Amino acid sequence: MKQWVQHDRELFLWELLRLEGNMSPHNPLCSSCHTRPHQYRCSICFGDQVLCKECIVEAHRTNPLHYVEKWNGIYYERTNLKTLGLRIQLNHPLSEQCFNHKRAPGDDFIIIDSLGVHEVGLDFCECERAPSHATQLLRAHLYPATGIYPKTAATFQVLQQFHLLSFESKCSGYEFYNSLERLMDNVGGGRRDRYNEFMRIVRQWRHLKMLKRTGRAHDPEGIEETKPGQCALLCPACPQPGINLSPNWESSPESERWLTALFLGIDANFRMTRKHVSSEEHDPSLGPGWAFFVEETSYKKYLAENWDKKQD
């Protein structure tokens, strides 16, 4: 880390600043078509291409939830693909527009994704044999907040991500949703409050996952005939006759009875590992004393010289 501070820190900072400015000042043409002036770039796509309006829209037909920025002559400002004309057509191949399409109610459809909360231009298919709007969304891996006239949906990816984070990091739904909002607007100017809709989707998603993993979707009588305890998971470590025990386990000799015995235990609260803390030598500070925390050496010296003084 000290080597990075001495040799690479300033280089890395200048490269970050370079990305904030016009990266192609000497070539004003689009990096793709090489005919029209470039203005737009994507913050998610790999590389540093700056494209024209037509090329940036065409490049994001398969990624309609990316961040797009527009160069205004001074800096890159946030915009969105809906403003540039990109529309999402459901129930049809990617490059095919439905002749009888219908825009989402109010044309302000919101998609909650792991990249943020996006307002998109979304068209439903109104062909003769088209499924319901909710079914069209589900087949596009979008979970609707309601089955009737949906205006909000969440991607399967963000639902899976929150499901894991809620267990691994104990992240609450409120904190998770607010972090998605801040990815789009960190100052709170253009928030789209869909927290209640997101939590309703999460509750339904977890319920459906439970039914799926316990095989309830394949019951000929339907999920309504689920019996009490049928969705509970058995402990894989506990001995279960007919599952993880041999057929003649009851007639095993006395010396082998412990193999099929049930042991119950409680984990101890081990706290000695808290003594394995880091140190300045193994994890040196990158900016000692530069912000709210004072420099460690000076602080320890002050304590050593003033340990006997009483604080007012």
Coordinates of C-alpha atoms in Angstrom, one line a residue:
M1 CA 0.0 0.0 0.0
K2 CA 2.9 2.4 0.8
Q3 CA 4.3 1.7 -2.7
W4 CA 1.0 2.6 -4.3
V5 CA 0.9 5.9 -2.3
Q6 CA 4.4 6.8 -3.5
H7 CA 4.2 5.8 -7.1
D8 CA 0.7 5.3 -8.3
R9 CA -1.8 7.5 -6.3
E10 CA -1.4 10.6 -8.4
L11 CA -1.5 8.7 -11.6
F12 CA -4.7 7.0 -10.6
L13 CA -6.3 10.2 -9.6
W14 CA -5.5 11.9 -12.9
E15 CA -7.0 9.0 -14.8
L16 CA -10.2 9.3 -12.8
L17 CA -10.3 13.0 -13.7
R18 CA -9.7 12.2 -17.3
L19 CA -12.9 10.1 -17.4
E20 CA -14.9 13.1 -16.2
G21 CA -14.0 15.2 -19.2
N22 CA -14.3 15.0 -23.0
M23 CA -12.1 11.9 -23.8
S24 CA -12.1 12.5 -27.6
P25 CA -11.6 16.3 -28.1
H26 CA -9.5 15.8 -31.2
N27 CA -12.0 13.4 -32.9
P28 CA -15.5 14.8 -32.9
L29 CA -17.1 11.9 -34.8
C30 CA -18.9 8.9 -33.4
S31 CA -16.7 6.0 -32.5
S32 CA -19.1 3.6 -34.3
C33 CA -20.5 5.1 -37.5
H34 CA -17.7 7.7 -37.9
T35 CA -20.2 10.0 -39.6
R36 CA -22.2 11.9 -37.0
P37 CA -20.8 14.0 -34.1
H38 CA -20.5 12.1 -30.8
Q39 CA -22.3 13.3 -27.7
Y40 CA -23.2 10.2 -25.6
R41 CA -21.4 7.6 -23.6
C42 CA -22.5 4.7 -21.3
S43 CA -21.2 4.4 -17.8
I44 CA -21.8 0.6 -17.7
C45 CA -20.6 -0.7 -21.0
F46 CA -16.9 -1.8 -21.3
G47 CA -14.6 0.7 -22.9
D48 CA -14.6 4.4 -23.4
Q49 CA -16.5 4.8 -26.7
V50 CA -18.4 8.1 -27.2
L51 CA -21.3 7.7 -29.7
C52 CA -23.9 9.6 -31.5
K53 CA -27.6 9.5 -30.5
E54 CA -28.5 6.9 -33.1
C55 CA -25.6 4.5 -32.3
I56 CA -26.0 4.7 -28.5
V57 CA -29.7 3.7 -28.8
E58 CA -28.9 0.9 -31.2
A59 CA -26.1 -0.4 -29.0
H60 CA -28.5 -0.6 -26.0
R61 CA -31.4 -2.5 -27.4
T62 CA -30.2 -5.5 -25.4
N63 CA -29.2 -3.4 -22.4
P64 CA -32.0 -0.8 -21.9
L65 CA -31.2 -0.3 -18.2
H66 CA -27.7 1.2 -18.5
Y67 CA -26.7 4.7 -17.5
V68 CA -26.2 7.1 -20.4
E69 CA -24.5 10.5 -20.2
K70 CA -24.5 13.4 -22.6
W71 CA -21.6 15.9 -23.1
N72 CA -23.0 19.4 -22.8
G73 CA -19.8 21.2 -23.7
I74 CA -18.5 21.4 -20.1
Y75 CA -19.2 18.0 -18.4
Y76 CA -21.2 14.8 -18.9
E77 CA -24.7 15.1 -17.5
R78 CA -27.1 12.2 -16.8
T79 CA -29.8 11.4 -19.2
N80 CA -31.7 8.2 -20.1
L81 CA -32.4 6.0 -23.0
K82 CA -36.1 6.6 -23.0
T83 CA -35.4 10.3 -23.7
L84 CA -33.2 9.3 -26.6
G85 CA -36.0 7.2 -28.1
L86 CA -35.3 3.7 -27.0
R87 CA -38.5 1.6 -26.4
I88 CA -38.8 -1.9 -24.9
Q89 CA -41.2 -4.1 -26.9
L90 CA -42.5 -7.2 -25.1
N91 CA -43.7 -10.5 -26.6
H92 CA -41.8 -10.0 -29.8
P93 CA -38.2 -10.6 -31.1
L94 CA -35.7 -8.0 -30.1
S95 CA -35.6 -6.1 -33.4
E96 CA -39.4 -6.5 -34.2
Q97 CA -41.9 -3.8 -33.4
C98 CA -45.5 -5.0 -32.7
F99 CA -48.0 -3.5 -35.2
N100 CA -50.6 -3.4 -32.5
H101 CA -48.5 -2.3 -29.5
K102 CA -49.8 -0.4 -26.5
R103 CA -47.8 1.9 -24.3
A104 CA -47.7 1.3 -20.6
P105 CA -50.3 3.4 -18.6
G106 CA -49.0 6.9 -18.4
D107 CA -45.9 5.9 -20.4
D108 CA -43.9 6.2 -17.2
F109 CA -43.1 2.6 -16.5
I110 CA -40.6 2.0 -13.7
I111 CA -38.1 -0.9 -13.7
I112 CA -36.2 -1.6 -10.5
D113 CA -32.9 -3.2 -11.3
S114 CA -29.5 -3.8 -9.6
L115 CA -28.2 -0.8 -11.5
G116 CA -30.9 1.6 -10.2
V117 CA -34.5 2.6 -10.6
H118 CA -35.2 3.4 -14.2
E119 CA -38.0 5.1 -16.1
V120 CA -38.3 3.3 -19.4
G121 CA -40.4 3.5 -22.6
L122 CA -42.2 0.1 -22.6
D123 CA -44.8 -1.2 -25.1
F124 CA -47.1 -4.2 -24.5
C125 CA -48.1 -6.5 -27.3
E126 CA -51.8 -6.3 -28.1
C127 CA -51.9 -9.0 -30.8
E128 CA -54.9 -11.3 -31.0
R129 CA -53.2 -14.2 -29.1
A130 CA -51.0 -12.1 -26.9
P131 CA -50.9 -13.1 -23.2
S132 CA -51.7 -10.7 -20.4
H133 CA -49.5 -7.8 -19.6
A134 CA -48.2 -9.5 -16.4
T135 CA -47.3 -12.6 -18.4
Q136 CA -45.4 -10.6 -21.0
L137 CA -43.4 -9.0 -18.2
L138 CA -42.6 -12.3 -16.5
R139 CA -41.4 -13.8 -19.8
A140 CA -39.0 -10.9 -20.1
H141 CA -37.7 -11.6 -16.6
L142 CA -39.5 -8.7 -15.1
Y143 CA -41.7 -9.3 -12.0
P144 CA -44.7 -6.9 -12.1
A145 CA -45.9 -5.2 -8.9
T146 CA -49.5 -6.0 -9.8
G147 CA -51.3 -8.3 -12.2
I148 CA -53.7 -5.6 -13.4
Y149 CA -52.4 -2.6 -15.4
P150 CA -48.8 -2.9 -14.1
K151 CA -46.7 0.3 -14.0
T152 CA -43.8 -1.1 -12.0
A153 CA -41.6 -4.2 -12.2
A154 CA -38.4 -5.5 -10.8
T155 CA -35.9 -7.6 -12.6
F156 CA -35.2 -11.2 -11.5
Q157 CA -31.6 -10.2 -11.0
V158 CA -32.3 -7.5 -8.4
L159 CA -34.6 -9.8 -6.5
Q160 CA -32.0 -12.5 -6.4
Q161 CA -29.4 -10.0 -5.3
F162 CA -31.5 -8.6 -2.5
H163 CA -32.4 -12.1 -1.4
L164 CA -28.7 -13.0 -0.9
L165 CA -27.8 -9.6 0.7
S166 CA -30.6 -9.8 3.2
F167 CA -29.1 -13.1 4.5
E168 CA -25.4 -12.4 4.1
S169 CA -25.2 -8.7 5.1
K170 CA -28.5 -8.3 7.0
C171 CA -29.4 -5.5 4.6
S172 CA -33.0 -4.2 5.1
G173 CA -35.3 -3.7 2.2
Y174 CA -35.5 0.0 3.0
E175 CA -31.7 0.5 2.9
F176 CA -31.4 -1.6 -0.3
Y177 CA -34.0 0.3 -2.2
N178 CA -32.6 3.7 -1.1
S179 CA -29.2 2.6 -2.4
L180 CA -30.7 1.8 -5.8
E181 CA -32.3 5.3 -5.8
R182 CA -29.0 6.9 -5.0
L183 CA -27.3 5.2 -7.9
M184 CA -29.6 7.2 -10.1
D185 CA -29.7 10.4 -8.1
N186 CA -27.6 10.9 -5.0
V187 CA -29.0 14.3 -4.1
G188 CA -32.7 13.4 -4.0
G189 CA -33.9 15.5 -6.8
G190 CA -35.7 13.0 -9.0
R191 CA -36.6 10.1 -6.7
R192 CA -39.3 7.6 -7.8
D193 CA -40.7 6.1 -4.6
R194 CA -41.5 2.5 -5.4
Y195 CA -40.4 1.1 -2.0
N196 CA -43.8 -0.3 -1.1
E197 CA -44.1 -2.0 -4.6
F198 CA -40.6 -3.4 -4.3
M199 CA -41.3 -5.0 -0.9
R200 CA -44.6 -6.5 -2.1
I201 CA -42.7 -8.0 -5.0
V202 CA -40.0 -9.4 -2.7
R203 CA -42.6 -11.0 -0.5
Q204 CA -44.3 -12.7 -3.4
W205 CA -40.9 -13.7 -4.9
R206 CA -39.8 -15.5 -1.8
H207 CA -43.1 -17.3 -1.4
L208 CA -43.0 -18.5 -5.0
K209 CA -39.4 -19.6 -4.6
M210 CA -40.4 -21.7 -1.6
L211 CA -43.2 -23.3 -3.5
K212 CA -40.8 -24.0 -6.4
R213 CA -38.1 -25.6 -4.3
T214 CA -40.4 -27.8 -2.4
G215 CA -42.0 -29.2 -5.6
R216 CA -45.5 -27.7 -5.1
A217 CA -45.7 -26.5 -8.7
H218 CA -45.9 -30.1 -9.9
D219 CA -48.8 -31.3 -7.7
P220 CA -51.7 -32.3 -9.9
E221 CA -54.1 -31.0 -7.3
G222 CA -52.5 -27.5 -7.3
I223 CA -50.7 -25.5 -4.7
E224 CA -53.9 -24.9 -2.8
E225 CA -53.7 -28.5 -1.6
T226 CA -50.4 -28.0 0.2
K227 CA -50.5 -29.8 3.5
P228 CA -49.1 -28.2 6.8
G229 CA -45.4 -28.6 7.0
Q230 CA -45.0 -29.7 3.4
C231 CA -42.8 -26.7 2.5
A232 CA -40.5 -27.1 5.5
L233 CA -36.9 -28.2 4.8
L234 CA -35.6 -31.2 6.7
C235 CA -32.2 -30.8 8.4
P236 CA -29.6 -32.5 6.2
A237 CA -27.5 -33.5 9.2
C238 CA -30.2 -35.1 11.3
P239 CA -30.8 -38.8 10.8
Q240 CA -34.0 -39.4 8.8
P241 CA -35.2 -42.9 8.2
G242 CA -35.7 -43.7 4.6
I243 CA -33.5 -40.8 3.5
N244 CA -30.0 -40.8 4.9
L245 CA -30.1 -44.0 7.1
S246 CA -29.4 -47.5 5.9
P247 CA -32.5 -49.9 5.6
N248 CA -31.3 -52.0 8.6
W249 CA -30.2 -49.1 10.9
E250 CA -32.5 -50.4 13.8
S251 CA -30.7 -53.7 13.9
S252 CA -27.2 -52.2 14.0
P253 CA -24.9 -53.5 16.8
E254 CA -24.6 -51.5 20.0
S255 CA -21.1 -50.3 19.2
E256 CA -22.4 -48.5 16.0
R257 CA -25.5 -47.0 17.5
W258 CA -23.8 -43.6 17.8
L259 CA -23.7 -43.4 14.0
T260 CA -27.5 -43.1 13.9
A261 CA -28.0 -41.1 17.1
L262 CA -29.3 -37.6 17.1
F263 CA -26.9 -35.0 18.7
L264 CA -28.1 -31.5 19.5
G265 CA -25.7 -28.8 20.3
I266 CA -25.4 -25.0 20.6
D267 CA -22.5 -23.0 19.2
A268 CA -20.4 -21.1 21.7
N269 CA -19.9 -17.4 21.4
F270 CA -16.2 -17.3 20.6
R271 CA -14.7 -13.8 21.2
M272 CA -11.0 -14.4 21.2
T273 CA -10.9 -13.8 17.4
R274 CA -11.7 -10.2 18.1
K275 CA -8.2 -9.8 19.4
H276 CA -6.9 -10.5 15.8
V277 CA -7.3 -6.8 14.8
S278 CA -5.4 -5.1 12.1
S279 CA -2.5 -2.7 12.6
E280 CA -0.9 0.3 10.9
E281 CA 1.9 -2.0 9.6
H282 CA -0.4 -4.5 7.9
D283 CA -3.0 -1.9 6.8
P284 CA -1.4 1.5 6.6
S285 CA -3.6 4.6 6.3
L286 CA -3.9 6.1 2.9
G287 CA -4.5 9.7 4.1
P288 CA -3.2 9.9 7.7
G289 CA -4.9 12.8 9.5
W290 CA -6.4 14.2 6.3
A291 CA -10.0 14.1 7.4
F292 CA -11.8 13.4 10.7
F293 CA -9.2 10.9 12.2
V294 CA -5.9 12.3 13.4
E295 CA -2.6 10.9 12.5
E296 CA -1.9 7.8 14.6
T297 CA 1.7 8.4 15.6
S298 CA 1.0 11.9 16.8
Y299 CA -2.1 10.7 18.6
K300 CA -0.3 8.0 20.5
K301 CA 2.5 10.4 21.4
Y302 CA -0.1 12.9 22.8
L303 CA -1.7 10.2 24.9
A304 CA 1.7 9.0 26.3
E305 CA 2.5 12.6 27.3
N306 CA -0.9 13.5 28.8
W307 CA -2.3 10.2 30.2
D308 CA -2.3 11.6 33.7
K309 CA -4.3 14.8 33.0
K310 CA -8.0 14.9 33.9
Q311 CA -10.5 16.0 31.3
D312 CA -12.8 18.9 32.1

